[in-house]
Short mmCIF file of C-alpha atoms (C1' of nucleotides) in Angstrom, two decimals:
data_model
loop_
_atom_site.label_atom_id
_atom_site.label_comp_id
_atom_site.label_asym_id
_atom_site.label_seq_id
_atom_site.Cartn_x
_atom_site.Cartn_y
_atom_site.Cartn_z
CA MET A 1 -21.38 1.62 14.81
CA ASN A 2 -19.93 -0.26 11.91
CA ALA A 3 -16.16 -0.13 11.86
CA ILE A 4 -14.66 1.25 8.68
CA SER A 5 -12.86 -1.45 6.74
CA ASN A 6 -9.23 -1.22 5.79
CA PRO A 7 -9.60 -0.70 2.03
CA THR A 8 -12.27 1.90 2.66
CA ARG A 9 -10.10 3.73 5.16
CA GLN A 10 -7.16 3.88 2.79
CA ARG A 11 -9.28 5.33 0.03
CA LEU A 12 -10.93 7.85 2.33
CA ILE A 13 -7.54 9.08 3.49
CA SER A 14 -6.48 9.70 -0.08
CA LEU A 15 -9.87 11.16 -0.83
CA VAL A 16 -9.34 13.92 1.71
CA ARG A 17 -6.28 15.02 -0.24
CA LEU A 18 -8.19 14.96 -3.47
CA LEU A 19 -11.02 16.99 -1.96
CA GLU A 20 -8.54 19.61 -0.81
CA GLN A 21 -7.14 19.86 -4.30
CA LEU A 22 -10.61 20.17 -5.78
CA GLU A 23 -11.52 22.86 -3.29
CA ASN A 24 -8.50 24.86 -4.40
CA THR A 25 -9.97 24.99 -7.87
CA GLY A 26 -13.12 26.60 -6.48
CA LYS A 27 -15.42 23.61 -6.69
CA THR A 28 -17.93 22.96 -3.92
CA LYS A 29 -19.58 19.75 -5.13
CA VAL A 30 -18.20 16.51 -6.47
CA SER A 31 -19.82 13.33 -7.76
CA SER A 32 -18.70 9.76 -7.35
CA ALA A 33 -18.18 9.70 -11.12
CA GLU A 34 -15.68 12.53 -10.94
CA ILE A 35 -13.88 10.87 -8.06
CA GLN A 36 -13.64 7.78 -10.21
CA ASN A 37 -12.02 9.84 -12.96
CA ARG A 38 -9.51 11.34 -10.59
CA THR A 39 -8.57 8.20 -8.69
CA GLY A 40 -9.51 5.18 -10.74
CA TRP A 41 -11.70 3.78 -7.96
CA ASN A 42 -15.04 2.42 -9.13
CA ARG A 43 -17.86 4.87 -8.47
CA ASP A 44 -19.96 2.26 -6.67
CA THR A 45 -17.07 1.62 -4.35
CA VAL A 46 -16.69 5.33 -3.75
CA ARG A 47 -20.34 5.64 -2.81
CA ARG A 48 -20.07 2.66 -0.46
CA ASP A 49 -17.00 4.20 1.15
CA ILE A 50 -18.80 7.46 1.76
CA LEU A 51 -21.86 5.63 2.98
CA ALA A 52 -19.75 4.03 5.66
CA LEU A 53 -19.26 7.47 7.18
CA GLN A 54 -22.99 7.78 7.80
CA ALA A 55 -22.48 11.45 7.12
CA ASN A 56 -25.43 12.23 4.88
CA CYS A 57 -23.55 14.75 2.78
CA GLY A 58 -24.74 13.61 -0.62
CA SER A 59 -27.62 14.86 -2.75
CA ALA A 60 -28.76 14.39 -6.31
CA GLN A 61 -26.16 17.00 -7.28
CA GLY A 62 -23.31 15.08 -5.75
CA TYR A 63 -21.43 15.42 -2.48
CA GLU A 64 -20.74 18.69 -0.73
CA ILE A 65 -16.96 18.79 -0.72
CA ASN A 66 -16.38 20.58 2.53
CA ALA A 67 -18.93 18.57 4.47
CA LEU A 68 -17.51 15.35 3.09
CA LYS A 69 -13.98 16.33 3.99
CA GLN A 70 -14.98 17.14 7.55
CA ALA A 71 -16.97 13.92 7.85
CA ILE A 72 -13.99 11.83 6.80
CA ARG A 73 -11.66 13.68 9.14
CA LYS A 74 -14.06 13.18 11.98
CA ALA A 75 -14.70 9.51 11.28
CA LEU A 76 -11.00 8.75 10.98
CA ASN A 77 -9.90 10.96 13.84
CA LEU A 78 -7.66 13.04 11.61
CA ASN A 79 -8.45 16.51 12.85
CA ASN A 80 -7.59 16.13 16.47
CA ALA A 81 -4.79 17.63 18.45
CA GLU A 82 -1.39 17.27 16.87
CA LYS A 83 0.08 13.83 17.06
CA LYS A 84 3.81 13.92 17.64
CA CYS A 85 6.22 11.95 15.52
CA CYS A 86 9.94 11.62 15.09
CA ILE A 87 12.30 10.75 12.28
CA VAL A 88 14.78 7.98 12.96
CA GLY A 89 17.75 8.10 10.63
CA LEU A 90 18.85 11.43 9.19
CA GLY A 91 20.65 10.31 6.09
CA GLU A 92 19.78 11.93 2.80
CA LEU A 93 16.37 10.25 2.68
CA GLY A 94 15.50 11.01 6.29
CA ALA A 95 16.54 14.61 5.91
CA ALA A 96 14.52 14.95 2.71
CA LEU A 97 11.42 13.48 4.35
CA ALA A 98 11.89 15.79 7.30
CA ARG A 99 12.15 18.97 5.28
CA HIS A 100 9.88 17.98 2.42
CA GLY A 101 7.33 17.81 5.24
CA SER A 102 4.00 17.58 3.47
CA MET A 103 2.74 17.31 7.01
CA GLU A 104 1.58 20.89 7.39
CA GLY A 105 -2.15 21.05 7.71
CA SER A 106 -2.22 17.46 8.87
CA ALA A 107 -2.81 16.09 12.35
CA PHE A 108 0.89 15.22 12.65
CA VAL A 109 3.93 17.22 13.60
CA VAL A 110 7.53 16.11 13.50
CA CYS A 111 9.18 17.14 16.74
CA ALA A 112 12.43 15.18 16.94
CA GLY A 113 15.06 13.53 14.79
CA PHE A 114 17.56 10.83 15.73
CA ASP A 115 20.72 9.51 14.14
CA SER A 116 23.44 7.24 15.41
CA ASN A 117 25.98 9.51 13.74
CA VAL A 118 26.53 12.37 16.17
CA ASN A 119 28.17 14.39 13.46
CA ARG A 120 24.90 14.34 11.60
CA THR A 121 22.77 15.50 14.52
CA GLU A 122 25.17 18.32 15.24
CA THR A 123 25.59 19.73 11.75
CA LEU A 124 22.12 19.31 10.23
CA VAL A 125 19.69 22.18 10.61
CA MET A 126 16.07 21.17 10.99
CA PRO A 127 12.95 22.89 12.27
CA PHE A 128 12.91 20.46 15.20
CA ALA A 129 15.39 19.15 17.73
CA LEU A 130 17.99 16.55 16.78
CA TYR A 131 19.43 13.99 19.16
CA PRO A 132 21.99 11.21 19.05
CA ALA A 133 20.26 7.84 18.73
CA ILE A 134 21.41 6.80 22.19
CA ARG A 135 18.93 9.25 23.67
CA MET A 136 16.01 8.01 21.58
CA GLU A 137 14.08 6.11 24.25
CA GLN A 138 14.45 8.91 26.73
CA VAL A 139 13.29 11.67 24.37
CA ILE A 140 10.38 9.64 22.96
CA SER A 141 9.15 9.02 26.45
CA SER A 142 9.61 12.52 27.84
CA GLU A 143 8.16 14.21 24.74
CA HIS A 144 5.28 11.72 24.44
CA ILE A 145 6.12 10.95 20.82
CA GLU A 146 3.65 8.46 19.35
CA TYR A 147 4.84 7.74 15.81
CA ALA A 148 8.17 7.19 14.10
CA ILE A 149 9.28 7.54 10.51
CA LEU A 150 12.11 5.08 10.07
CA ALA A 151 14.63 6.10 7.42
CA THR A 152 17.92 4.54 8.46
CA ASP A 153 20.02 2.44 6.12
CA GLU A 154 18.97 -1.19 5.80
CA LYS A 155 21.44 -2.54 8.31
CA GLU A 156 20.24 -0.35 11.13
CA ALA A 157 16.56 -0.87 10.37
CA ARG A 158 15.90 -3.97 12.45
CA PRO A 159 17.83 -3.00 15.56
CA MET A 160 16.26 0.44 15.54
CA ALA A 161 12.82 -1.07 15.05
CA LEU A 162 13.36 -3.37 18.02
CA ARG A 163 14.21 -0.38 20.15
CA LEU A 164 11.14 1.46 18.92
CA TYR A 165 8.90 -1.54 19.66
CA ALA A 166 10.07 -1.36 23.25
CA CYS A 167 9.58 2.29 23.98
CA GLY A 168 5.84 2.77 23.94
CA ILE A 169 5.40 4.11 20.44
CA ARG A 170 2.14 3.41 18.57
CA GLY A 171 3.26 3.15 14.98
CA ILE A 172 6.17 3.14 12.56
CA VAL A 173 6.27 4.14 8.92
CA ASN A 174 9.17 2.10 7.63
CA CYS A 175 10.93 3.74 4.69
CA THR A 176 13.92 1.39 4.76
CA GLY A 177 14.15 -1.58 2.44
CA THR A 178 13.97 -4.05 5.32
CA VAL A 179 10.62 -5.74 5.85
CA LEU A 180 9.36 -5.20 9.38
CA PRO A 181 6.32 -6.70 11.09
CA SER A 182 3.85 -5.04 13.35
CA TYR A 183 4.66 -6.05 16.88
CA GLY A 184 2.15 -6.14 19.69
CA ASP A 185 0.46 -2.75 19.77
CA VAL A 186 3.01 -1.17 17.44
CA ALA A 187 1.63 -0.95 13.92
CA VAL A 188 4.16 -0.92 11.11
CA HIS A 189 3.52 0.28 7.58
CA ASN A 190 6.25 -0.62 5.09
CA LEU A 191 6.87 1.85 2.26
CA SER A 192 9.24 1.08 -0.59
CA VAL A 193 9.71 2.62 -3.99
CA LEU A 194 11.29 -0.56 -5.25
CA ASP A 195 8.37 -2.68 -4.07
CA ALA A 196 6.03 -0.29 -5.83
CA LEU A 197 8.00 -0.56 -9.06
CA GLN A 198 8.06 -4.32 -8.83
CA ASN A 199 4.35 -4.44 -8.20
CA ILE A 200 3.60 -2.41 -11.28
CA ALA A 201 5.99 -4.35 -13.47
CA SER A 202 4.87 -7.80 -12.37
CA SER A 203 1.19 -6.98 -12.53
CA GLN A 204 1.63 -5.92 -16.13
CA HIS A 205 3.58 -9.08 -16.79
CA ASN A 206 0.73 -11.21 -15.53
CA VAL A 207 -1.82 -9.29 -17.55
CA ILE A 208 0.12 -10.12 -20.67
CA GLU A 209 0.23 -13.80 -19.78
CA GLU A 210 -3.52 -13.93 -19.34
CA ASN A 211 -4.16 -13.08 -22.96
CA MET B 1 -2.26 -21.09 -15.24
CA ASN B 2 -3.87 -19.29 -12.35
CA ALA B 3 -3.00 -15.62 -12.24
CA ILE B 4 -1.42 -14.46 -9.02
CA SER B 5 -3.76 -12.18 -7.09
CA ASN B 6 -2.84 -8.69 -6.06
CA PRO B 7 -2.47 -9.22 -2.31
CA THR B 8 -0.44 -12.33 -2.94
CA ARG B 9 1.83 -10.55 -5.35
CA GLN B 10 2.52 -7.75 -2.92
CA ARG B 11 3.43 -10.15 -0.18
CA LEU B 12 5.63 -12.23 -2.46
CA ILE B 13 7.55 -9.14 -3.51
CA SER B 14 8.27 -8.28 0.09
CA LEU B 15 9.01 -11.91 0.79
CA VAL B 16 11.88 -11.89 -1.67
CA ARG B 17 13.53 -9.15 0.36
CA LEU B 18 13.00 -11.06 3.55
CA LEU B 19 14.47 -14.21 2.02
CA GLU B 20 17.56 -12.28 0.97
CA GLN B 21 17.98 -11.01 4.49
CA LEU B 22 17.57 -14.49 5.92
CA GLU B 23 20.08 -15.89 3.46
CA ASN B 24 22.61 -13.34 4.68
CA THR B 25 22.36 -14.87 8.13
CA GLY B 26 23.35 -18.24 6.67
CA LYS B 27 19.96 -19.92 6.80
CA THR B 28 18.89 -22.20 3.96
CA LYS B 29 15.38 -23.21 5.06
CA VAL B 30 12.45 -21.23 6.37
CA SER B 31 8.98 -22.20 7.56
CA SER B 32 5.72 -20.39 7.11
CA ALA B 33 5.67 -19.92 10.87
CA GLU B 34 8.95 -18.04 10.81
CA ILE B 35 7.76 -15.89 7.93
CA GLN B 36 4.71 -15.09 10.02
CA ASN B 37 6.98 -13.95 12.84
CA ARG B 38 9.01 -11.76 10.56
CA THR B 39 6.17 -10.19 8.61
CA GLY B 40 2.98 -10.53 10.59
CA TRP B 41 1.23 -12.35 7.72
CA ASN B 42 -0.81 -15.35 8.79
CA ARG B 43 1.05 -18.60 8.11
CA ASP B 44 -1.86 -20.12 6.22
CA THR B 45 -1.86 -17.12 3.95
CA VAL B 46 1.87 -17.47 3.46
CA ARG B 47 1.47 -21.10 2.44
CA ARG B 48 -1.32 -20.21 0.03
CA ASP B 49 0.82 -17.48 -1.48
CA ILE B 50 3.68 -19.88 -2.05
CA LEU B 51 1.31 -22.51 -3.39
CA ALA B 52 0.22 -20.04 -6.06
CA LEU B 53 3.73 -20.25 -7.48
CA GLN B 54 3.30 -23.97 -8.18
CA ALA B 55 6.99 -24.20 -7.39
CA ASN B 56 7.12 -27.28 -5.21
CA CYS B 57 9.89 -26.00 -3.01
CA GLY B 58 8.47 -26.99 0.35
CA SER B 59 9.07 -30.08 2.47
CA ALA B 60 8.27 -31.13 6.01
CA GLN B 61 11.36 -29.14 7.05
CA GLY B 62 10.08 -25.93 5.54
CA TYR B 63 10.86 -24.12 2.31
CA GLU B 64 14.24 -24.07 0.63
CA ILE B 65 15.08 -20.37 0.70
CA ASN B 66 17.04 -20.11 -2.50
CA ALA B 67 14.60 -22.18 -4.55
CA LEU B 68 11.69 -20.19 -3.19
CA LYS B 69 13.37 -16.90 -3.99
CA GLN B 70 14.04 -17.98 -7.56
CA ALA B 71 10.51 -19.27 -7.96
CA ILE B 72 9.04 -15.95 -6.90
CA ARG B 73 11.37 -14.00 -9.14
CA LYS B 74 10.46 -16.19 -12.06
CA ALA B 75 6.72 -16.11 -11.44
CA LEU B 76 6.71 -12.33 -11.07
CA ASN B 77 9.18 -11.64 -13.86
CA LEU B 78 11.60 -9.88 -11.54
CA ASN B 79 14.88 -11.31 -12.75
CA ASN B 80 14.75 -10.30 -16.35
CA ALA B 81 16.83 -7.81 -18.23
CA GLU B 82 17.11 -4.44 -16.59
CA LYS B 83 14.02 -2.33 -16.82
CA LYS B 84 14.84 1.33 -17.30
CA CYS B 85 13.34 4.03 -15.15
CA CYS B 86 13.72 7.73 -14.65
CA ILE B 87 13.25 10.17 -11.82
CA VAL B 88 11.04 13.16 -12.48
CA GLY B 89 11.68 16.01 -10.09
CA LEU B 90 15.10 16.40 -8.56
CA GLY B 91 14.28 18.34 -5.43
CA GLU B 92 15.62 17.11 -2.13
CA LEU B 93 13.33 14.09 -2.13
CA GLY B 94 13.97 13.15 -5.74
CA ALA B 95 17.71 13.46 -5.26
CA ALA B 96 17.57 11.36 -2.11
CA LEU B 97 15.57 8.64 -3.84
CA ALA B 98 18.00 8.70 -6.74
CA ARG B 99 21.11 8.30 -4.63
CA HIS B 100 19.64 6.22 -1.86
CA GLY B 101 19.01 3.80 -4.74
CA SER B 102 18.13 0.56 -3.05
CA MET B 103 17.72 -0.59 -6.64
CA GLU B 104 21.02 -2.39 -6.98
CA GLY B 105 20.45 -6.09 -7.38
CA SER B 106 16.94 -5.44 -8.60
CA ALA B 107 15.56 -5.68 -12.11
CA PHE B 108 15.45 -1.89 -12.35
CA VAL B 109 18.01 0.72 -13.18
CA VAL B 110 17.63 4.47 -13.02
CA CYS B 111 19.04 5.96 -16.20
CA ALA B 112 17.75 9.51 -16.37
CA GLY B 113 16.58 12.38 -14.21
CA PHE B 114 14.43 15.38 -15.14
CA ASP B 115 13.71 18.71 -13.51
CA SER B 116 12.03 21.84 -14.75
CA ASN B 117 14.71 23.87 -12.98
CA VAL B 118 17.68 23.89 -15.33
CA ASN B 119 19.92 25.07 -12.54
CA ARG B 120 19.19 21.82 -10.77
CA THR B 121 19.98 19.57 -13.70
CA GLU B 122 23.23 21.39 -14.31
CA THR B 123 24.62 21.46 -10.79
CA LEU B 124 23.49 18.12 -9.36
CA VAL B 125 25.84 15.18 -9.74
CA MET B 126 24.17 11.82 -10.21
CA PRO B 127 25.28 8.44 -11.54
CA PHE B 128 22.97 8.92 -14.53
CA ALA B 129 22.22 11.68 -17.02
CA LEU B 130 20.14 14.72 -16.07
CA TYR B 131 17.97 16.67 -18.47
CA PRO B 132 15.72 19.72 -18.35
CA ALA B 133 12.09 18.67 -18.14
CA ILE B 134 11.37 20.05 -21.58
CA ARG B 135 13.33 17.17 -23.08
CA MET B 136 11.51 14.51 -21.07
CA GLU B 137 9.33 13.03 -23.82
CA GLN B 138 12.22 12.89 -26.24
CA VAL B 139 14.63 11.17 -23.84
CA ILE B 140 12.04 8.69 -22.54
CA SER B 141 11.28 7.69 -26.08
CA SER B 142 14.84 7.47 -27.37
CA GLU B 143 16.15 5.66 -24.29
CA HIS B 144 13.15 3.33 -24.10
CA ILE B 145 12.46 4.22 -20.49
CA GLU B 146 9.51 2.27 -19.12
CA TYR B 147 8.93 3.50 -15.57
CA ALA B 148 9.01 6.84 -13.80
CA ILE B 149 9.48 7.80 -10.18
CA LEU B 150 7.59 11.04 -9.72
CA ALA B 151 9.01 13.28 -7.00
CA THR B 152 8.15 16.82 -7.98
CA ASP B 153 6.44 19.25 -5.64
CA GLU B 154 2.68 18.91 -5.40
CA LYS B 155 1.90 21.64 -7.89
CA GLU B 156 3.87 20.08 -10.69
CA ALA B 157 2.62 16.56 -10.02
CA ARG B 158 -0.48 16.56 -12.19
CA PRO B 159 0.92 18.33 -15.23
CA MET B 160 3.99 16.11 -15.17
CA ALA B 161 1.82 13.02 -14.80
CA LEU B 162 -0.27 14.06 -17.80
CA ARG B 163 2.89 14.35 -19.85
CA LEU B 164 4.08 10.95 -18.65
CA TYR B 165 0.72 9.36 -19.52
CA ALA B 166 1.20 10.54 -23.05
CA CYS B 167 4.70 9.36 -23.73
CA GLY B 168 4.46 5.60 -23.76
CA ILE B 169 5.61 4.86 -20.26
CA ARG B 170 4.24 1.75 -18.47
CA GLY B 171 4.12 2.82 -14.86
CA ILE B 172 4.61 5.65 -12.38
CA VAL B 173 5.52 5.48 -8.72
CA ASN B 174 4.05 8.69 -7.40
CA CYS B 175 5.94 10.06 -4.38
CA THR B 176 4.21 13.44 -4.44
CA GLY B 177 1.29 14.21 -2.17
CA THR B 178 -1.11 14.56 -5.09
CA VAL B 179 -3.41 11.61 -5.74
CA LEU B 180 -3.04 10.34 -9.29
CA PRO B 181 -5.07 7.69 -11.10
CA SER B 182 -3.86 4.97 -13.38
CA TYR B 183 -4.58 6.03 -16.93
CA GLY B 184 -5.08 3.64 -19.78
CA ASP B 185 -2.10 1.32 -19.84
CA VAL B 186 -0.10 3.48 -17.42
CA ALA B 187 -0.25 2.01 -13.92
CA VAL B 188 0.20 4.43 -11.06
CA HIS B 189 1.16 3.51 -7.53
CA ASN B 190 0.76 6.31 -4.97
CA LEU B 191 3.23 6.39 -2.08
CA SER B 192 2.86 8.80 0.79
CA VAL B 193 4.39 8.89 4.24
CA LEU B 194 1.55 11.04 5.47
CA ASP B 195 -1.06 8.60 4.18
CA ALA B 196 0.78 5.80 5.93
CA LEU B 197 0.83 7.72 9.20
CA GLN B 198 -2.84 8.53 8.90
CA ASN B 199 -3.66 4.92 8.17
CA ILE B 200 -1.89 3.74 11.26
CA ALA B 201 -3.38 6.40 13.48
CA SER B 202 -6.95 6.02 12.31
CA SER B 203 -6.88 2.24 12.39
CA GLN B 204 -5.84 2.39 16.02
CA HIS B 205 -8.55 4.90 16.66
CA ASN B 206 -11.19 2.56 15.31
CA VAL B 207 -9.83 -0.36 17.31
CA ILE B 208 -10.34 1.62 20.46
CA GLU B 209 -13.90 2.46 19.52
CA GLU B 210 -14.73 -1.18 18.98
CA ASN B 211 -14.12 -2.03 22.63
"C1'" DA C 1 6.55 -32.26 18.28
"C1'" DG C 2 7.17 -30.06 13.79
"C1'" DT C 3 6.22 -29.22 8.60
"C1'" DT C 4 3.55 -28.48 3.84
"C1'" DG C 5 -0.57 -29.01 0.89
"C1'" DT C 6 -5.44 -28.39 0.24
"C1'" DG C 7 -10.70 -28.78 0.30
"C1'" DA C 8 -14.17 -26.33 2.52
"C1'" DA C 9 -15.96 -22.67 5.13
"C1'" DG C 10 -16.13 -18.19 6.42
"C1'" DA C 11 -15.31 -13.37 5.99
"C1'" DC C 12 -14.77 -9.60 3.45
"C1'" DT C 13 -15.18 -6.37 -0.81
"C1'" DT C 14 -16.72 -5.05 -4.92
"C1'" DT C 15 -20.06 -4.69 -8.32
"C1'" DC C 16 -24.72 -4.94 -10.18
"C1'" DA C 17 -29.27 -3.22 -10.53
"C1'" DC C 18 -32.64 -0.28 -9.50
"C1'" DA C 19 -35.61 2.76 -6.50
"C1'" DG C 20 -36.11 7.48 -5.47
"C1'" DC C 21 -34.85 12.14 -6.08
"C1'" DT C 22 -33.26 16.90 -8.63
"C1'" DA D 1 -30.21 13.24 -18.44
"C1'" DG D 2 -27.90 13.28 -13.98
"C1'" DC D 3 -27.22 11.88 -9.00
"C1'" DT D 4 -27.12 9.14 -4.26
"C1'" DG D 5 -28.49 5.19 -1.42
"C1'" DT D 6 -28.88 0.29 -0.89
"C1'" DG D 7 -30.38 -4.76 -1.10
"C1'" DA D 8 -28.61 -8.59 -3.31
"C1'" DA D 9 -25.38 -11.04 -6.05
"C1'" DA D 10 -20.89 -12.00 -7.33
"C1'" DG D 11 -16.30 -12.17 -6.61
"C1'" DT D 12 -12.14 -12.42 -3.90
"C1'" DC D 13 -9.27 -13.46 0.02
"C1'" DT D 14 -8.30 -15.49 4.37
"C1'" DT D 15 -8.71 -18.85 7.74
"C1'" DC D 16 -9.97 -23.38 9.46
"C1'" DA D 17 -9.24 -28.19 9.73
"C1'" DC D 18 -6.96 -32.05 8.75
"C1'" DA D 19 -4.43 -35.52 5.86
"C1'" DA D 20 0.21 -36.90 4.83
"C1'" DC D 21 4.89 -36.72 5.87
"C1'" DT D 22 9.72 -36.08 8.62
#
DNA sequence: AGTTGTGAAGACTTTCACAGCT
DNA sequence: AGCTGTGAAAGTCTTCACAACT
């Protein structure tokens, strides 16, 4: 029972999305070469990733899309009962992430939102319950919420994260600019548009210097 | 002139943010151990990362924060003239990213927004010019825009990306759910809250299975 | 005690090369 | 021709261990 490595897991998670998009075009088979075209990942790497699933869904005509999708979901535990999450911080970004909700069809459901501005929680209309931040620990515990999407402004990010660390949550997706560490059993994943821009720009800079 | 590796570059970019936050608390020195506490990165890795800068800003009392920050910025080309970017797709998410703008103080400036819905470009108020999507290629070229933040809905993501590939841009930060590859000289960085959630959840799943 | 800097070892990932199959 | 599956090689990254210094 080989564990699936981190890089492989990240690619497989994206691959599920790609497979869904390919299915919508009516395709039923896909080759590692086509996946390479669509994602930029080397085809050998793609085959190794799929091999790690031990799913046996490939043939000389390529992989069976539906079988592969199910195998990934099963291996990564992504088709189980709905995992509850909440959004912390209902500013413009938090509200956009909440409504934008590309979560449908996923194993996750947003079931609560918190903001320290009571005005915000009383006037916003969302398809889930909103609470003042002071009730956060209580609601997370009573509703058995496991994941948080953190979208406060930068100043509130650390204090809110410290509260989240302490209330039995399993993971945080941090959409604030503040860098936050994982803490004990609480996994943190930092997302930042600016970091992404800087990564692209500086990697191109270094490429130029190599020549 | 050793090139800086990808993992190192990503950490250094986040490290700059952390250093800024530490500076705001009045600190002037920081050790690799404290960086480990704040980020979760192993302290040996932190030291190696900083060593790659060849900046010589460490002593037995730790690193000089300001010198380290400048060294990273210089090595990664993050303090140069403003690099222009645009936002493609001005739905709720695009608008939030535009205004939320944690870009101030960075090497980037948003200077245009595009949407295929003319209503949107005419009624939204932003601190930069808005254009109908049909003018995208023309504006990107005439304004010398180098980077794009893609925030359309999923259906528009691929066609918009294909247009961006073709108009001389250097990089795209893709905030749509659609997986997009880098293409030629155009680097793409995919950002997804759902992917981040799934990563956290499935990594914890695998940890449990290992026991 | 603490710190950085660094060679060496270890662990991990990707890529190559090719067998076997359609 | 195409494809997957896979051992082996190559490449990359992290961690260990410790010298040198405050």
